[in-house]
Short mmCIF file of C-alpha atoms in Angstrom, two decimals:
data_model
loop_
_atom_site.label_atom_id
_atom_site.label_comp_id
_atom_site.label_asym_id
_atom_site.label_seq_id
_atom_site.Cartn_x
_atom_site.Cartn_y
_atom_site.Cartn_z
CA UNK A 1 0.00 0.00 0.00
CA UNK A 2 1.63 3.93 -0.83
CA UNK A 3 2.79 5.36 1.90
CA UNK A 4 0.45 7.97 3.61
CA UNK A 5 2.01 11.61 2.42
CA UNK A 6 2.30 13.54 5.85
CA UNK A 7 0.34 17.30 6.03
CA UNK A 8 2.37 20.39 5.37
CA UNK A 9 3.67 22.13 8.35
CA UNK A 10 1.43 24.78 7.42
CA UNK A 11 -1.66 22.43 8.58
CA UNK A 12 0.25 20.74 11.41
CA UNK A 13 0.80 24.16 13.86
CA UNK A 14 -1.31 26.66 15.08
CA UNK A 15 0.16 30.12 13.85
CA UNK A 16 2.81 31.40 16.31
CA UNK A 17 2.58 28.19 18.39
CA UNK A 18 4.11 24.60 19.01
CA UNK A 19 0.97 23.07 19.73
CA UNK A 20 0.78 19.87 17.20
CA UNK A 21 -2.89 20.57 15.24
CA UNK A 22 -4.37 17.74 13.39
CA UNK A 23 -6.65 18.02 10.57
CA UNK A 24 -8.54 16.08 8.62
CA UNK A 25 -10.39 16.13 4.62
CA UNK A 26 -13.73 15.24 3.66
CA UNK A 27 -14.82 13.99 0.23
CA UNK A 28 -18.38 13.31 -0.04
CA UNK A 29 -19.36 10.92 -2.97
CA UNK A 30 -22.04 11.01 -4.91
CA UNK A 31 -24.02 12.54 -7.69
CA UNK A 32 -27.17 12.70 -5.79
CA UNK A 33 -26.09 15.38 -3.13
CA UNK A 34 -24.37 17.28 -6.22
CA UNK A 35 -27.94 17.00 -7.78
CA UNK A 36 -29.86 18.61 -4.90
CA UNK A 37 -32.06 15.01 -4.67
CA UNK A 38 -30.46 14.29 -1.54
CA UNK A 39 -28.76 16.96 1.36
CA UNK A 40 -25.86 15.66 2.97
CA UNK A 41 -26.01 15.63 6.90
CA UNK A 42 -22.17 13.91 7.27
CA UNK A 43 -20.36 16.86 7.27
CA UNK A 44 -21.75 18.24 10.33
CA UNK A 45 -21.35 14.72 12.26
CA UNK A 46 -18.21 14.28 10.90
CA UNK A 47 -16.86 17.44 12.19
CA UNK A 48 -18.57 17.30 15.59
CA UNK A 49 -17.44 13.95 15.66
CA UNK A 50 -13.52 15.14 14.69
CA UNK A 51 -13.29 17.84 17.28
CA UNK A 52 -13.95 15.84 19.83
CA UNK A 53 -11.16 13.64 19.12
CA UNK A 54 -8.81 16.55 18.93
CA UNK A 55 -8.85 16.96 15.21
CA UNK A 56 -10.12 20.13 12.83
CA UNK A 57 -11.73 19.09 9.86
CA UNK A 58 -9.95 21.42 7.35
CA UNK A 59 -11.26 20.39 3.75
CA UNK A 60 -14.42 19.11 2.56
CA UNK A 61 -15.31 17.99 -1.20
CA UNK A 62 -18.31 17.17 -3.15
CA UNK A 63 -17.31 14.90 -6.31
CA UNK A 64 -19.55 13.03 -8.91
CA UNK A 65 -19.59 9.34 -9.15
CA UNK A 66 -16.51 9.24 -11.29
CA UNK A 67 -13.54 7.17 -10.72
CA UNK A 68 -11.22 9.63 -11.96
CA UNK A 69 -12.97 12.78 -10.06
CA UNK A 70 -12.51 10.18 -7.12
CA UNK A 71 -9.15 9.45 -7.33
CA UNK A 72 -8.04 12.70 -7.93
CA UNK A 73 -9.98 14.12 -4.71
CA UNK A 74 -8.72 11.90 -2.29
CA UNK A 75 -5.10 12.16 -3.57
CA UNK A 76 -4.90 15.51 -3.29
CA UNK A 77 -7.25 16.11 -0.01
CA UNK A 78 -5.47 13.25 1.76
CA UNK A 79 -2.06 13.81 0.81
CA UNK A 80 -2.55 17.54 2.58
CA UNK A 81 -4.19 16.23 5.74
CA UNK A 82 -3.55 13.71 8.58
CA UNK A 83 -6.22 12.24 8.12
CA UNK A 84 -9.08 11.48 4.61
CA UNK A 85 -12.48 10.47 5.14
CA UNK A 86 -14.90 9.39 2.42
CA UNK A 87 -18.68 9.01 2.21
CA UNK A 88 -20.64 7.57 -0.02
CA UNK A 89 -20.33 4.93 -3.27
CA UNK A 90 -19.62 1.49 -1.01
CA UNK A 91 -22.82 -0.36 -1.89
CA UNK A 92 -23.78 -2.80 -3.89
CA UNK A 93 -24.93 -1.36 -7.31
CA UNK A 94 -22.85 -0.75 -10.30
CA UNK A 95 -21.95 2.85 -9.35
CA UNK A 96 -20.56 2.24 -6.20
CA UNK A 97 -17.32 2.53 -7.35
CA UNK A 98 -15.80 4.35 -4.01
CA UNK A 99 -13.55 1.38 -3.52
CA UNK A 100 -11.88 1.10 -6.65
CA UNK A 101 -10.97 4.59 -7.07
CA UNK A 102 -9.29 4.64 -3.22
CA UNK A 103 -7.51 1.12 -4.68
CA UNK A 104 -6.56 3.22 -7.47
CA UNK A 105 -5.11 5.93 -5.63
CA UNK A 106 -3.24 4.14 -2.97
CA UNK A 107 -1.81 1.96 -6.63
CA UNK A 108 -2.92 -1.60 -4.83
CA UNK A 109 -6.11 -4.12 -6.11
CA UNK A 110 -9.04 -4.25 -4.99
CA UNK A 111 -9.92 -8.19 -3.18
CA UNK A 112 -12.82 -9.81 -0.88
CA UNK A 113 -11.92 -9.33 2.29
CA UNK A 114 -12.91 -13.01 4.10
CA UNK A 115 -14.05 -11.26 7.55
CA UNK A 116 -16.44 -9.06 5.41
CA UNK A 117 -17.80 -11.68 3.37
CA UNK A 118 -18.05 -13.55 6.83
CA UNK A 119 -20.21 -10.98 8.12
CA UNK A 120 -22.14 -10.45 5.15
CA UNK A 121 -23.09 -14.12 5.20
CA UNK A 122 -24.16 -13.69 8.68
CA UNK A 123 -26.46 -10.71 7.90
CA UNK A 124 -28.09 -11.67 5.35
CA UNK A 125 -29.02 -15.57 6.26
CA UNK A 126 -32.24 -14.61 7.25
CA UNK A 127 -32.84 -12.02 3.99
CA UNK A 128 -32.11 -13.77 1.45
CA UNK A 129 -29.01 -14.88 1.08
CA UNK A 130 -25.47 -13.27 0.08
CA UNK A 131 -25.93 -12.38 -3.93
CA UNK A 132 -23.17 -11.73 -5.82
CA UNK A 133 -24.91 -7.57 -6.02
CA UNK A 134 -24.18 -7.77 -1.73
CA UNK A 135 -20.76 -9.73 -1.79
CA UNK A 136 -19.63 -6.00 -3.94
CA UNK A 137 -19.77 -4.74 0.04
CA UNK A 138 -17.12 -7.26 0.71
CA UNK A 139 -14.62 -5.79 -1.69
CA UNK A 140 -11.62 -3.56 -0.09
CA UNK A 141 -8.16 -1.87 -1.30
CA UNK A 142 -5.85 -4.82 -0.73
CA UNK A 143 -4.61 -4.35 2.59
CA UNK A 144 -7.25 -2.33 4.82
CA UNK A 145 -8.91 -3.57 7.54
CA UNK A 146 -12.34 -3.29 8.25
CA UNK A 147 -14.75 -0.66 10.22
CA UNK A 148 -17.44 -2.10 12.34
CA UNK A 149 -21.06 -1.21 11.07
CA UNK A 150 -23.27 -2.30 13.75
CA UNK A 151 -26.57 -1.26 11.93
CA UNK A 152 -26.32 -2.86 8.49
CA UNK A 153 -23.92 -5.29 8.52
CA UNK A 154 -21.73 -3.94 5.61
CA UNK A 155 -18.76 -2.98 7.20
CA UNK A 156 -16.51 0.89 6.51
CA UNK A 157 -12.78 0.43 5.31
CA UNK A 158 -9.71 1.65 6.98
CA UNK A 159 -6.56 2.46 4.92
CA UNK A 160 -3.87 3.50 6.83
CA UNK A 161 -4.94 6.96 8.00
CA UNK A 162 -7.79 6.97 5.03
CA UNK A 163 -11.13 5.74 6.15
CA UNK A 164 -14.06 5.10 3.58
CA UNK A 165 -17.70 4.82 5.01
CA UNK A 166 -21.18 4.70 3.92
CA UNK A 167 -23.34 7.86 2.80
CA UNK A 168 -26.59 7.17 4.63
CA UNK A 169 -25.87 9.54 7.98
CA UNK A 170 -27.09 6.99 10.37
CA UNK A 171 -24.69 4.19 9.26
CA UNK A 172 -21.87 6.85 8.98
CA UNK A 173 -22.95 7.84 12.44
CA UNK A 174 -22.10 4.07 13.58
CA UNK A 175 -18.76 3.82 11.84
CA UNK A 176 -17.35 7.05 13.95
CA UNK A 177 -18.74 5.91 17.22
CA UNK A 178 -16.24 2.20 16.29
CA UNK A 179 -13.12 4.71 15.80
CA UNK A 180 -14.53 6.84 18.80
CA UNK A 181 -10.81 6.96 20.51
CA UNK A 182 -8.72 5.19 17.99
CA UNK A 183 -7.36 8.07 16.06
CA UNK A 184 -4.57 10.39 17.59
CA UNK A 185 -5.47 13.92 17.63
CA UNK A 186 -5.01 16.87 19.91
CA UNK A 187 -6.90 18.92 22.33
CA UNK A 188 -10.40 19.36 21.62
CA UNK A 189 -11.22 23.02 20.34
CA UNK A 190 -13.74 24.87 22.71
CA UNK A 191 -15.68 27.91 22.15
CA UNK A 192 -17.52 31.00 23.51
CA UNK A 193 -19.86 32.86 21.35
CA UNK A 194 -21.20 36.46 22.00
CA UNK A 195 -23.58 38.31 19.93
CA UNK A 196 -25.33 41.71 19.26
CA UNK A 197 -27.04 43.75 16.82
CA UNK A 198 -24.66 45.38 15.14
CA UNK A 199 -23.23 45.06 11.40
CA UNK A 200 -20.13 43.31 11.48
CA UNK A 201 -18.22 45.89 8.75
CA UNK A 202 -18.99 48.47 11.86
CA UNK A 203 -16.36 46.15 14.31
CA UNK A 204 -14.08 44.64 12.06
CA UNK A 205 -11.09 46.52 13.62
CA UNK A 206 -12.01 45.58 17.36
CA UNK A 207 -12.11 42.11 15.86
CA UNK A 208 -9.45 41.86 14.05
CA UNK A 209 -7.29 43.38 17.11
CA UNK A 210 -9.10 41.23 19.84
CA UNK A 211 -7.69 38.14 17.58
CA UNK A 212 -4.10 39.70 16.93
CA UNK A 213 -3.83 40.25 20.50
CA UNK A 214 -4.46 36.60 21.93
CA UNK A 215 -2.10 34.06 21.42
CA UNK A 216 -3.92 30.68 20.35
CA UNK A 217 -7.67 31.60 18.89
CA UNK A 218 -9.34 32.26 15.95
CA UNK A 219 -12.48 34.49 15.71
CA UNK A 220 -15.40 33.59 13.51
CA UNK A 221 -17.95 36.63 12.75
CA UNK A 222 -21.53 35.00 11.14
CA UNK A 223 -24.13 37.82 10.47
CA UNK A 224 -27.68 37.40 10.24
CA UNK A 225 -30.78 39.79 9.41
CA UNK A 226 -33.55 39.40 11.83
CA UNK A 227 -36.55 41.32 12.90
CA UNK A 228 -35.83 43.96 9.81
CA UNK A 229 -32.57 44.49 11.81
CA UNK A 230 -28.87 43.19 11.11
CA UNK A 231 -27.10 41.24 13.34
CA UNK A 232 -24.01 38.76 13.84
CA UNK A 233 -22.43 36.48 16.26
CA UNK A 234 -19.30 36.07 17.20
CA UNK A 235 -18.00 32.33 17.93
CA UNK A 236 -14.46 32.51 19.76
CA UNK A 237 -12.37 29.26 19.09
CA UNK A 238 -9.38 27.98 21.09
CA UNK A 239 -7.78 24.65 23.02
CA UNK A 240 -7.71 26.13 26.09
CA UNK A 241 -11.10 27.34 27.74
CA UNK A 242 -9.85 29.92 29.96
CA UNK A 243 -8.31 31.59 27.25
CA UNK A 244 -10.85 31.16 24.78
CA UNK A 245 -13.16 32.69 27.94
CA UNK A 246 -10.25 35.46 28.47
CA UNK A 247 -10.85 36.12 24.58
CA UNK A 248 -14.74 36.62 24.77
CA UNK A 249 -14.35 38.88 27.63
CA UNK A 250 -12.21 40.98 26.49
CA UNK A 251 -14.01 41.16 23.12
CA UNK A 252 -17.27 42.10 24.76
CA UNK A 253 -15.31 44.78 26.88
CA UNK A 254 -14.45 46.50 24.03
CA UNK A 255 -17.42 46.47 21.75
CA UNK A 256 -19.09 47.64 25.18
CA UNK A 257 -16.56 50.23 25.43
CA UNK A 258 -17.84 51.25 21.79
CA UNK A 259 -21.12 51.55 22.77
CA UNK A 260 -22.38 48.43 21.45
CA UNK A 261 -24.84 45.75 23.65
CA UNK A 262 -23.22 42.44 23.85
CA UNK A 263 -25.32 39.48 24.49
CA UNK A 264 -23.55 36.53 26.17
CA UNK A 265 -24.42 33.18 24.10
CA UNK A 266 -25.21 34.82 20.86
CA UNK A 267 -28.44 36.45 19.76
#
């Protein structure tokens, strides 16, 4: 199997800071969410899911059910990131070509791996049997080991760092709760968030300084229009919750200072 390419340095350290951060690409398969027929829910649970185990998801990328398109995705997005994650294409129609293309990229075959089948055969005794259509969920890059899907018996793949799981959110939901603790990562990042009505272009400078200032966070300004009135909240990020509390005090100090209303929380 190729040899995982290790993340820039630019991805690896917080700006200014020793502090090892891990990150992680999405690439969601599938010409249905590209179509509009179906909305994707994974990248939300995948990136809940990621911060808890200390990692940021960086990247995410929506590709047609093209091998090519595939392959040239998860080279790219995995060979910049610790970690790749895939959703999407491992069934067992035709187009479910999410296996080959990862086989392709990592340059190995693809073959039936004989605890998948196992399990397969096992799952399906009582529905009809294993057909040759379900024994395609059996198929995996040469090499990778398997994912535990406790809901529909199918199992994810794990390649080295790359790990290739179903589409539907509730199975996907599943495979992350079997690597729940498996994957090494940093601190989790915490937040405080602090809103008020007020048009962000108005406090750019306080924000801007408030982030320049403090060593170790990242401020995220999301405006809204509410009640005929504009608005935004302001979500401040960090590994360490006393200074990412430090951070949204100070910030509310000084839009206070500028006569603004701060509510704690958000609006």
């Amino acid at each position: 199997m190729r040899a995982h390419i290790a993340a820039p340095r630019a991805f690896r350290y917080a700006a200014g800071m020793d502090e090892r951060i891990w990150t992680a690409a999405l690439v969601v398969i599938g010409d249905e969410i590209l179509s509009g027929r179906t909305q994707d829910r994974n990248v939300a649970q995948l990136a809940t899911w990621l911060n808890v185990q200390g990692i940021r998801l960086a990247e995410v990328r929506v590709v047609a059910d093209v091998e090519d398109a595939i392959v040239a995705a998860v080279t790219e997005l995995g060979g910049r990131n610790d970690y790749l994650f895939t959703t999407g294409g491992i069934g067992p129609t035709h187009d479910d070509i999410t296996v080959d293309a990862i086989a392709r990229a990592l340059g190995v075959g693809v073959v039936i791996h004989p605890k998948a089948r196992a399990i397969l055969e096992r799952y399906y005794e009582t529905r009809g049997g294993l057909t040759e259509a379900r024994l395609r969920m059996a198929r995996v890059p040469d090499g990778a080991t398997l994912i535990e899907n406790r809901v529909s018996g199918a199992p994810g793949i794990r390649c080295g760092n790359w790990f290739v799981m179903a589409g539907v959110p509730h199975i996907t939901a599943g495979m992350l709760d079997a690597l729940t603790g498996t994957l090494e990562g940093g601190r989790p990042v915490v937040s405080e968030t602090i809103g008020g009505w007020v048009a962000e272009s108005e406090i750019a400078d306080i924000l801007r300084a408030v982030e320049k200032e403090t060593e170790g966070v990242s401020i995220g300004s999301y405006p809204f229009f509410r009640e005929g009135r504009v608005g935004a909240n302001f979500v401040v990020r960090a590994t360490d919750a006393d200074v990412a509390r430090a951070c949204a005090a100070e910030l509310t100090r000084r839009l206070e200072a500028d006569g603004r209303e701060v509510f704690a929380g958000g609006v």
